[in-house]
Tab-separated table of C-alpha atoms in Angstrom:
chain	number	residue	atom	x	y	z
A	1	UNK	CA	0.000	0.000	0.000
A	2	UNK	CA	2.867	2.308	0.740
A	3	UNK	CA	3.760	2.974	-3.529
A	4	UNK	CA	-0.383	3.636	-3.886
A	5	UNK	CA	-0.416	6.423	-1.174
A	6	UNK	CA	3.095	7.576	-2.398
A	7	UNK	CA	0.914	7.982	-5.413
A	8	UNK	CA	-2.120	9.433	-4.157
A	9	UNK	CA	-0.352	12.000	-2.225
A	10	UNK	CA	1.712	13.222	-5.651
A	11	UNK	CA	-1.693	13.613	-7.060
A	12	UNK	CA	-3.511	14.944	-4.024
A	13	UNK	CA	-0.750	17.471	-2.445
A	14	UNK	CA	-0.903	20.261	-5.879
A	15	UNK	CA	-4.840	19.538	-5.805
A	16	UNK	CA	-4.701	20.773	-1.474
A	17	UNK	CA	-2.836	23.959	-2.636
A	18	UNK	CA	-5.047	25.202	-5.480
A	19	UNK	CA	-8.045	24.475	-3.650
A	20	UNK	CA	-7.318	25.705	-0.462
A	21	UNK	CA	-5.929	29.140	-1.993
A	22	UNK	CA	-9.083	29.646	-3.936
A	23	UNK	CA	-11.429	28.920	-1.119
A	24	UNK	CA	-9.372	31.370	1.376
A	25	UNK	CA	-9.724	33.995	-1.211
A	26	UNK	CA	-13.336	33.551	-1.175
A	27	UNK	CA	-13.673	33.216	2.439
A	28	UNK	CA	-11.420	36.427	2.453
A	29	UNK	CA	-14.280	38.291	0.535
A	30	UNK	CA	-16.942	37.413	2.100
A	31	UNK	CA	-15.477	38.537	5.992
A	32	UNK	CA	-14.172	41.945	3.883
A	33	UNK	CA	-18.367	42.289	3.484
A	34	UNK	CA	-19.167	42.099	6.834
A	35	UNK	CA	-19.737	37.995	7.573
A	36	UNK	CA	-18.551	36.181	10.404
A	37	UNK	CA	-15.010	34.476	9.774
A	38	UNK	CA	-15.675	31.490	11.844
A	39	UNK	CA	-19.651	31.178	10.615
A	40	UNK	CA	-20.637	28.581	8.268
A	41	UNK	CA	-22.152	31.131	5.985
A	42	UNK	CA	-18.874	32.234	4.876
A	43	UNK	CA	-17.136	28.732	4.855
A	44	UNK	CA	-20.162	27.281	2.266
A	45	UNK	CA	-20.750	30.850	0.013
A	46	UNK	CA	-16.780	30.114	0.235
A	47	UNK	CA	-17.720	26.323	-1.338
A	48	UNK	CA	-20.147	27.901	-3.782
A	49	UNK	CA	-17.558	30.637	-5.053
A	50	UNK	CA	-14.740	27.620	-5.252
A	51	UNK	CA	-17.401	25.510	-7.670
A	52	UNK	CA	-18.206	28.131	-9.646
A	53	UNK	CA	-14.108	29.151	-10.375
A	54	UNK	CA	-13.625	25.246	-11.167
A	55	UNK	CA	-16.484	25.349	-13.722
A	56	UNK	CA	-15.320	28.464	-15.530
A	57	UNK	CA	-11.914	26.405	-15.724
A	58	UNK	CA	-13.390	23.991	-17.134
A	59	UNK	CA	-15.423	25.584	-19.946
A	60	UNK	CA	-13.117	24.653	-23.049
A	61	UNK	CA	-13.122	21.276	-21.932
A	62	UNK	CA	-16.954	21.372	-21.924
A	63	UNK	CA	-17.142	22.844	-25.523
A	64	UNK	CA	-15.329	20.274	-26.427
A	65	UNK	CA	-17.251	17.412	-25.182
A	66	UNK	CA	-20.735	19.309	-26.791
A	67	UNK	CA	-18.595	19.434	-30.135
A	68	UNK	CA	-17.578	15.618	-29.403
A	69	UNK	CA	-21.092	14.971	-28.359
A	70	UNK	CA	-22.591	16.661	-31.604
A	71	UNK	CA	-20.194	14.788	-33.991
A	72	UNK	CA	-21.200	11.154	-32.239
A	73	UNK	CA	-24.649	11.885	-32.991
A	74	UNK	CA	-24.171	13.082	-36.600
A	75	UNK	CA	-22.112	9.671	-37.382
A	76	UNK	CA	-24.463	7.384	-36.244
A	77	UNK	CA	-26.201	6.796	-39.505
A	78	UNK	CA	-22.199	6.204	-40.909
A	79	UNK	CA	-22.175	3.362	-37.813
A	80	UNK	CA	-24.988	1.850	-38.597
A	81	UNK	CA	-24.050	0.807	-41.772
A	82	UNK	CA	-20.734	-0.560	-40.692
A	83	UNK	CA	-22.261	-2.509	-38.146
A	84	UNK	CA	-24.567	-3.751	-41.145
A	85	UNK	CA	-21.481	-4.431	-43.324
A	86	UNK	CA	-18.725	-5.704	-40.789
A	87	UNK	CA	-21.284	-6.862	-38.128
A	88	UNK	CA	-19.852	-10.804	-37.990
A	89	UNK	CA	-16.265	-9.588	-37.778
A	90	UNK	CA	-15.985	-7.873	-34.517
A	91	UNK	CA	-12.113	-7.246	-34.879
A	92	UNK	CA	-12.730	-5.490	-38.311
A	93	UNK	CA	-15.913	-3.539	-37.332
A	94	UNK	CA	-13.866	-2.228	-34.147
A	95	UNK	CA	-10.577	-1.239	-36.768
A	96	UNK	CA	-13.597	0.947	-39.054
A	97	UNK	CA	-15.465	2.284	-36.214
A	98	UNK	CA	-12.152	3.760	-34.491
A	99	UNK	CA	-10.690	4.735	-37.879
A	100	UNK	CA	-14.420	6.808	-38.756
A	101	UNK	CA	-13.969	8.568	-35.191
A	102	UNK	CA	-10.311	9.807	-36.070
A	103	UNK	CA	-11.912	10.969	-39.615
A	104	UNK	CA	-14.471	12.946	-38.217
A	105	UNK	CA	-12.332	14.379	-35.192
A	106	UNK	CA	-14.710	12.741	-32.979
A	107	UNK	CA	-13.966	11.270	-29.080
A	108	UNK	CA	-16.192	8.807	-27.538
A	109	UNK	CA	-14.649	9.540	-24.314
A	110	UNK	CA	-14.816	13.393	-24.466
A	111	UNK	CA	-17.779	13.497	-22.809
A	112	UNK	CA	-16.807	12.108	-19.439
A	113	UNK	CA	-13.477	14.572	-19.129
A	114	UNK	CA	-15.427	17.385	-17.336
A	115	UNK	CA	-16.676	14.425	-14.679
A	116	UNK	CA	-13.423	12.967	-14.557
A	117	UNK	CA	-11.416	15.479	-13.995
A	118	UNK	CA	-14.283	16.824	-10.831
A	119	UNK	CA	-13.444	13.644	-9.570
A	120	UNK	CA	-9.730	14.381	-8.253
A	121	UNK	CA	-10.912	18.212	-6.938
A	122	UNK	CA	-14.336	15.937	-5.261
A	123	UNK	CA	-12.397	13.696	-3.358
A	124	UNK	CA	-9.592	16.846	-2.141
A	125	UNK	CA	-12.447	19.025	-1.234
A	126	UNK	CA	-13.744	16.144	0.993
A	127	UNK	CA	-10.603	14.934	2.498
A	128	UNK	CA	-9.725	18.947	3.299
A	129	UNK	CA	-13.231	19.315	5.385
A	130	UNK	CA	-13.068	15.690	6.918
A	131	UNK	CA	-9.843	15.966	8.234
A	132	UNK	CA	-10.140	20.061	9.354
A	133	UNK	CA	-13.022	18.098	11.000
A	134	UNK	CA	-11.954	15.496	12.779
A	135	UNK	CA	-8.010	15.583	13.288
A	136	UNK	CA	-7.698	19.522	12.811
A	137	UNK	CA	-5.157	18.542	10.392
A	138	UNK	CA	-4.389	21.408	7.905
A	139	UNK	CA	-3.614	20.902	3.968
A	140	UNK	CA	-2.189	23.450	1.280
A	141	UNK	CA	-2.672	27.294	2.243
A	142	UNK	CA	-4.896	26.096	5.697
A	143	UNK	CA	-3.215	26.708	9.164
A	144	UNK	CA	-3.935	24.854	11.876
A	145	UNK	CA	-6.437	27.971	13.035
A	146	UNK	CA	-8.325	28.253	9.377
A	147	UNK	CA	-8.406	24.537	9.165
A	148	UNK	CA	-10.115	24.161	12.575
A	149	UNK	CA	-12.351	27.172	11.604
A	150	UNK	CA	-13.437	25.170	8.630
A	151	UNK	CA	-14.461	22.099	10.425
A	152	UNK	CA	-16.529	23.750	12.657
A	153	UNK	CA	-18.219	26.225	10.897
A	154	UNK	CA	-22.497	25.675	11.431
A	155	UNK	CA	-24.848	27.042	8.803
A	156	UNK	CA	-27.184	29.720	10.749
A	157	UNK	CA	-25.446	27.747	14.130
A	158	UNK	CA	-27.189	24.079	13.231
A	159	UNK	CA	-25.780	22.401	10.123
A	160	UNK	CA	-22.365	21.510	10.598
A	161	UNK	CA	-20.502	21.788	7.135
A	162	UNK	CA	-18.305	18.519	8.188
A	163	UNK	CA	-21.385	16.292	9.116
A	164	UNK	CA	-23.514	13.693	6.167
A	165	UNK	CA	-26.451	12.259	6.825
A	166	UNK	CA	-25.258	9.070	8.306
A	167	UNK	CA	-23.169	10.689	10.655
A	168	UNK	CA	-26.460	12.877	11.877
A	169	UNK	CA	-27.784	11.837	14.648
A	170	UNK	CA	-31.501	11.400	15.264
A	171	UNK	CA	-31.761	10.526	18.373
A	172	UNK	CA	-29.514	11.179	21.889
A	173	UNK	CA	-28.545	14.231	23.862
A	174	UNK	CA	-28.189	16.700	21.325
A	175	UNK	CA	-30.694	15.421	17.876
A	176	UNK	CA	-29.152	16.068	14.272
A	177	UNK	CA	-32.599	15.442	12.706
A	178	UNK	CA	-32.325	18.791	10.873
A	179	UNK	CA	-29.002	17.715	9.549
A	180	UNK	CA	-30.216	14.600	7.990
A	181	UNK	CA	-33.258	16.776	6.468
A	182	UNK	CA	-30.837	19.029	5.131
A	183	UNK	CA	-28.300	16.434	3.624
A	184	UNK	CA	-31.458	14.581	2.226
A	185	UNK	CA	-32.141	17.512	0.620
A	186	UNK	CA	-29.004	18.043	-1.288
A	187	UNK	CA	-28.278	14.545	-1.744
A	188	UNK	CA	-32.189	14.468	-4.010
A	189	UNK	CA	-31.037	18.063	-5.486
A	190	UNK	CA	-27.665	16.673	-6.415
A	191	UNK	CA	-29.622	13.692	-8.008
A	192	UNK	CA	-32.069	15.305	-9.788
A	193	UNK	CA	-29.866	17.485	-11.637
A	194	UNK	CA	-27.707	14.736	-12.682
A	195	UNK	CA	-30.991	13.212	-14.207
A	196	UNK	CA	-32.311	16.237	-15.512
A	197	UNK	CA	-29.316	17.161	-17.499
A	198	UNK	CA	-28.585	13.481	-19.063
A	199	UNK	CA	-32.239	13.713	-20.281
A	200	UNK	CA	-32.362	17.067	-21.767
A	201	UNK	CA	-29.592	16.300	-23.688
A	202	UNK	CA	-31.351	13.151	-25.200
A	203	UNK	CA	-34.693	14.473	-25.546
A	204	UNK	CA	-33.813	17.875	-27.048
A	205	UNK	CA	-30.389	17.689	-28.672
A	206	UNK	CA	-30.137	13.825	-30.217
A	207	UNK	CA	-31.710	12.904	-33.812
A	208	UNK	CA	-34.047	10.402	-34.048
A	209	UNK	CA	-31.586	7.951	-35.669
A	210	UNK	CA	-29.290	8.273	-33.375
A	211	UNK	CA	-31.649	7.251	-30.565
A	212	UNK	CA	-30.794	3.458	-31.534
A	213	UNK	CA	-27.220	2.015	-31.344
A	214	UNK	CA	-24.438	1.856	-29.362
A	215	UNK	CA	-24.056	5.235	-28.252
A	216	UNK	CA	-27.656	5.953	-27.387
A	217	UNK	CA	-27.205	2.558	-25.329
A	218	UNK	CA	-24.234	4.112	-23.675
A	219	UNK	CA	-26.198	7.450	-22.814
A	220	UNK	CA	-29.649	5.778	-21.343
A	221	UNK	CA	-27.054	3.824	-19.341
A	222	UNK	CA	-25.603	7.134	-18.046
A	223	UNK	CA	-29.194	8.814	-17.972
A	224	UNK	CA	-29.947	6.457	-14.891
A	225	UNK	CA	-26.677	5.196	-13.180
A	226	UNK	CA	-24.926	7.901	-12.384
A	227	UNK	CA	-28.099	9.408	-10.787
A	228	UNK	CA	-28.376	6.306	-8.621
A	229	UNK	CA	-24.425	5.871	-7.820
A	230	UNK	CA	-24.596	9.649	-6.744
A	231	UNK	CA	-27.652	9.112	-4.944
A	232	UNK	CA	-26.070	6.191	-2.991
A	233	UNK	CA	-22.546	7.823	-2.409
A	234	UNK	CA	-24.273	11.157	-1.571
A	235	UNK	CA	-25.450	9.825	1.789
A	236	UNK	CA	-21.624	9.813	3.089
A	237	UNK	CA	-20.504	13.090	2.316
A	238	UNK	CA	-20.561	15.882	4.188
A	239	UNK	CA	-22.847	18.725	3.760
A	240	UNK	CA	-20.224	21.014	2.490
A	241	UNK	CA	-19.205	18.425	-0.754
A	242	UNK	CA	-22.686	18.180	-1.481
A	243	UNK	CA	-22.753	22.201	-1.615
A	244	UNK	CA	-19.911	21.666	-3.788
A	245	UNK	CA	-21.184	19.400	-6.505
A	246	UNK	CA	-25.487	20.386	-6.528
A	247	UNK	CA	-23.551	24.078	-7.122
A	248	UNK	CA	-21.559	22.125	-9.983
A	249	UNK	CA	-24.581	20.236	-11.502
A	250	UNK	CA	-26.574	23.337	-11.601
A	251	UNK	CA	-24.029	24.727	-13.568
A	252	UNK	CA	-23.904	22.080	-15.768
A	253	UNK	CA	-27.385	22.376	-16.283
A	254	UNK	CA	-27.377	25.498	-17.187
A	255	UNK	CA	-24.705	26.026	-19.713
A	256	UNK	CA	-26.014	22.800	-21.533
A	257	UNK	CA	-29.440	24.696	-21.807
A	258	UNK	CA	-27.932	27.851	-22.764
A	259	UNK	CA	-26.042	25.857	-25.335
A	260	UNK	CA	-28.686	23.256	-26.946
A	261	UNK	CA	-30.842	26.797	-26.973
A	262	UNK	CA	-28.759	28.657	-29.324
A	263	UNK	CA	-26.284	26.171	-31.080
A	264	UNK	CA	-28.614	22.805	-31.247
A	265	UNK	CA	-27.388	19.851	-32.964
A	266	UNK	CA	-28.746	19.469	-36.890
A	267	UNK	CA	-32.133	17.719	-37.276
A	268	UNK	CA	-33.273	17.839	-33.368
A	269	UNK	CA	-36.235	18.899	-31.962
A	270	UNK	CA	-34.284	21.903	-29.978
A	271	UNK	CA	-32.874	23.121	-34.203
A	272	UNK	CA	-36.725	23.246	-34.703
A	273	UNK	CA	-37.786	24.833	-31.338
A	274	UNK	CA	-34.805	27.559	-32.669
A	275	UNK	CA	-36.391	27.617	-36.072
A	276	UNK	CA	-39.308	28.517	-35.198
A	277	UNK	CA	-38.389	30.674	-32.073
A	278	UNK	CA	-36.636	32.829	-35.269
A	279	UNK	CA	-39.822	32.794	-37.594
A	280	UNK	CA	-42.046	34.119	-34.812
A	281	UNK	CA	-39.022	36.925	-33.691
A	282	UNK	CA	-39.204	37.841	-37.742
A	283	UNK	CA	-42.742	37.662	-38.061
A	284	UNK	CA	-43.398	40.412	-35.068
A	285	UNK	CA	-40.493	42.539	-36.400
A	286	UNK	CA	-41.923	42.832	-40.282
A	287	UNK	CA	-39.598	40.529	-41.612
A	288	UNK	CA	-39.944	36.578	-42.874
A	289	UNK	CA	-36.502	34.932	-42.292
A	290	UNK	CA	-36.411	31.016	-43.808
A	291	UNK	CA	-33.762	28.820	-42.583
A	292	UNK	CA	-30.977	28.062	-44.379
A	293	UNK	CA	-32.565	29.652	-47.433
A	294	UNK	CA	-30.464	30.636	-49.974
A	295	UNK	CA	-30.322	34.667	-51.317
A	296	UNK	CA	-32.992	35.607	-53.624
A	297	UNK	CA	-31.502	36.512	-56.758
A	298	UNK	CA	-33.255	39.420	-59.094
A	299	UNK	CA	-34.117	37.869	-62.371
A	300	UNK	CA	-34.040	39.832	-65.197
A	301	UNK	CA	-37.206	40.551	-67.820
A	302	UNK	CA	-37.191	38.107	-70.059
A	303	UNK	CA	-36.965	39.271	-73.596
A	304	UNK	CA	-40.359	38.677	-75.807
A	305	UNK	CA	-41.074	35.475	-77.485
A	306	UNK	CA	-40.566	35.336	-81.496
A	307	UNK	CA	-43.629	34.044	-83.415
A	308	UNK	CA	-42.087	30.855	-85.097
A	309	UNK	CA	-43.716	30.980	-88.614
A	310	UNK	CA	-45.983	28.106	-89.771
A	311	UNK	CA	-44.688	25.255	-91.751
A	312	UNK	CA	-46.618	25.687	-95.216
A	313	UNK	CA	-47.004	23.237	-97.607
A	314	UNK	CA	-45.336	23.230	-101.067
A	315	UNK	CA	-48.573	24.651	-102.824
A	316	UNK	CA	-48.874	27.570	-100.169
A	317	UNK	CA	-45.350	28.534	-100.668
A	318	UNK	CA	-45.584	28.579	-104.261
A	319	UNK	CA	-48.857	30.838	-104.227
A	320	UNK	CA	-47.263	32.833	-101.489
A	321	UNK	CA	-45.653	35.131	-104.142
A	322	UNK	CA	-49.322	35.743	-105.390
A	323	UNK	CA	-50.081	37.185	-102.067
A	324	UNK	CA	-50.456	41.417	-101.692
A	325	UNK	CA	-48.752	43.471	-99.103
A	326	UNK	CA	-51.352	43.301	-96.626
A	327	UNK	CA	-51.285	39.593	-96.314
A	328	UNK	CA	-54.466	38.989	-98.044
A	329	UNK	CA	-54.304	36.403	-101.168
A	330	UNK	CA	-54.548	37.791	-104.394
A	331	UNK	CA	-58.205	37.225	-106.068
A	332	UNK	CA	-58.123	35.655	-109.543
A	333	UNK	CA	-59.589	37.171	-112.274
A	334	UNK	CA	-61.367	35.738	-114.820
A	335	UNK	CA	-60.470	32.983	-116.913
A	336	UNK	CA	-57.838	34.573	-119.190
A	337	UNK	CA	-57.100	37.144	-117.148
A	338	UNK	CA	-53.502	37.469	-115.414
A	339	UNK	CA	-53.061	37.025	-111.707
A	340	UNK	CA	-52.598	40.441	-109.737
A	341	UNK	CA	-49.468	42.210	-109.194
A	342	UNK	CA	-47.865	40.994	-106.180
A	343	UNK	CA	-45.972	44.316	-105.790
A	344	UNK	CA	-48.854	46.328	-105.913
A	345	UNK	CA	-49.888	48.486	-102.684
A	346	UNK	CA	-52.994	49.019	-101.807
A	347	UNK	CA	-55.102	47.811	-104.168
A	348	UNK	CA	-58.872	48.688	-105.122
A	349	UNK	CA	-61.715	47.547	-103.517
A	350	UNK	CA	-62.718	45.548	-106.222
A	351	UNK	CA	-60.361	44.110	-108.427
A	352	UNK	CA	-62.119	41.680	-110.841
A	353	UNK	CA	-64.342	42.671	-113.168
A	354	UNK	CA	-67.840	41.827	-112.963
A	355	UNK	CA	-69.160	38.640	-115.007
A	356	UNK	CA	-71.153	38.467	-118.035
A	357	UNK	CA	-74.418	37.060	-117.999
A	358	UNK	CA	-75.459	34.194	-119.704
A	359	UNK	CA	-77.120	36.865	-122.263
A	360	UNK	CA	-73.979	38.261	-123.064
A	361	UNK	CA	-72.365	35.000	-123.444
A	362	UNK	CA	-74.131	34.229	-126.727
C-alpha cells in the first residue's frame, strides 16, 4: 500500500494547494463584506464561489465534449451501416469504427473529461473538510487555526458543514434530525440534476436515428446510473461536498441549456424549437426569415417570345408570291385574265371585273 499512497499523495498534495488558496480567497471576501469568519455562511458561500471558479476552468473542456457529443450523434447513420457491413467480424468492425472517429475528429470519451477530472478536486475538497473536521489537520494554504475554523463552521449555528447524513444523529442528547433533512435535501437536489441534465440532452439535442445504437445505449445507461451511484454515495458526504457538486450540476445544467438553446445539434427537436423561435421573432419585427434559405436573386425581364412561322405546304409557298402586301391572297380574275401584281400596294376595292351574264355570253 505504501507505492499507492506515495501515489495518491503526488496527485492529491498540488490539488490541497489550489483548492485551499481559492477557497481562502473567497472566504477572504466574504469577511471583507461584513460575515462572520468562523460562521458557516462564509465557509459554504466560500464552497459555492470555489465551484463556480472550477467550472469556468473547465469551460473549453466542456465545448469540447458538446462538439464531441454533436459529432457522435451526426455519425451514427455512418455506424450503422458498418455494423450492417462488418457486423460478424468484430475485430474489423472495431478497426472501421475507431478509424471513422479519427476521420471525423470525434472522441467517444470526451464526454466524461469534465466528470473525470471533478473527480480528483471531489475527493480533495472532501478529504480537506473531513480531516479540518476530525483531526484539525491542515492541507495546502490552511493553518492549523483556518483549518479548525473550517471544520466547525455551522450554517445559521445548526448544520455543521463537516457532518452527512449518516453521521447525523436522530436521536440522543443533542438530535441532528435537521441535519439529515438538510443532507437529504441536497443529496435528491444533487440527483435530480444529474438526471435532468442526461435527459435534456437526449430528448432535445439527439436525432431520431441516433436514438438506436451503441451510443444511445451508452447514454440511457448514463441517464440512470450515475443518478443512482450519486444518490447512494451522496449519503456519506458531508454537507459542504454536497454544496460543492449540486452548485456544480446546476451549472452544468445550465450552460447545456444555454447551449442546446442557441447552437442545437442538426435535425433535433431543440434546431426546430430555434427555427421557429426565429420565424415568430421575424414575423413580429416585419420581416420573414427562412432557414438556411439561400439569397434571392433578381431575375431579369425576359426578352419577348418570337412568333415561329408556320410550316406551309409546297402549294402555299408557291402561291405565297401571289399574295399582296397586306397579307391577303390575291383574287383571280377571270379565266384569261392574269393574276394580280404581287408588288402592288394598296389595291382597289374591287379588283375583278364583274361577269357576263349568260345573255352576253351568246
Amino acid at each position: 500500500m505504501g507505492i499507492f499512497s506515495d501515489i495518491g499523495s503526488l496527485i492529491m498534495t498540488p490539488l490541497y494547494y489550489v483548492i485551499s488558496a481559492v477557497l481562502l480567497a473567497w472566504h477572504w471576501f466574504f469577511t471583507q463584506i461584513g460575515l462572520d469568519p468562523e460562521g458557516g455562511a462564509s465557509w459554504a458561500l466560500s464552497i459555492i464561489g470555489l465551484t463556480l471558479v472550477i467550472r469556468m476552468a473547465l469551460i473549453p473542456l466542456f465545448v469540447k465534449q458538446i462538439k464531441s457529443s454533436r459529432n457522435m450523434q451526426l455519425i451514427q447513420p455512418k455506424v450503422k451501416e458498418l455494423q450492417k457491413k462488418y457486423g460478424h467480424d468484430r475485430e474489423r468492425l472495431a478497426q472501421e469504427t475507431m478509424k471513422l472517429y479519427k476521420e471525423t475528429g470525434t472522441n467517444p470519451f470526451a464526454s466524461c473529461l469534465p466528470l473525470l477530472l471533478q473527480m480528483p478536486i471531489f475527493f480533495a475538497l472532501f478529504r480537506l473538510l473531513d480531516q479540518a473536521a476530525k483531526k484539525g489537520t491542515a492541507h495546502g494554504l490552511l493553518t492549523e487555526d483556518l483549518a479548525r475554523k473550517f471544520g466547525e463552521s455551522e450554517i445559521f449555528g445548526i448544520f455543521p458543514l463537516s457532518e452527512s447524513f449518516w453521521q447525523a444523529r436522530i436521536w440522543g442528547p443533542s438530535p441532528d434530525g435537521s441535519v439529515m433533512i438538510l443532507a437529504l435535501i441536497l443529496v435528491l437536489a444533487m440527483t435530480a440534476t444529474t438526471f435532468t441534465t442526461q435527459r435534456q440532452l437526449m430528448s432535445k439535442n439527439m436525432p431520431a436515428d441516433a436514438l438506436s445504437g451503441p451510443y444511445a445505449q451508452q447514454q440511457k445507461l448514463l441517464l440512470y446510473v450515475l443518478p443512482v451511484a450519486f444518490g447512494l454515495g451522496g449519503v456519506a458526504f458531508p454537507i459542504g461536498v454536497l454544496l460543492y457538486w449540486t452548485t456544480s450540476n446546476l451549472w452544468t445544467m445550465g450552460q447545456q441549456f444555454y447551449v442546446i438553446r442557441n447552437n442545437p445539434a442538426p435535425g433535433t427537436p431543440a434546431f426546430q424549437a430555434k427555427v421557429d423561435r426565429d420565424r415568430a421573432k421575424a414575423k413580429r419585427k416585419g420581416t420573414l426569415v427562412v432557414e438556411d434559405a439561400p439569397p434571392a436573386v433578381e431575375e431579369k425581364p425576359r426578352p419577348a417570345t418570337r412568333q415561329q412561322p408556320k410550316k406551309q405546304s409546297r402549294e402555299q409557298r408557291r402561291q405565297g408570291g401571289n399574295r399582296p402586301a397586306g397579307g391577303g391572297q390575291a383574287k383571280q380574275g377571270p379565266k384569261g385574265g392574269g393574276q394580280a401584281k404581287s408588288g402592288q400596294k394598296n389595291p382597289p376595292a374591287k379588283t375583278s371585273q364583274k361577269k357576263p351574264s349568260k345573255g352576253e355570253k351568246s
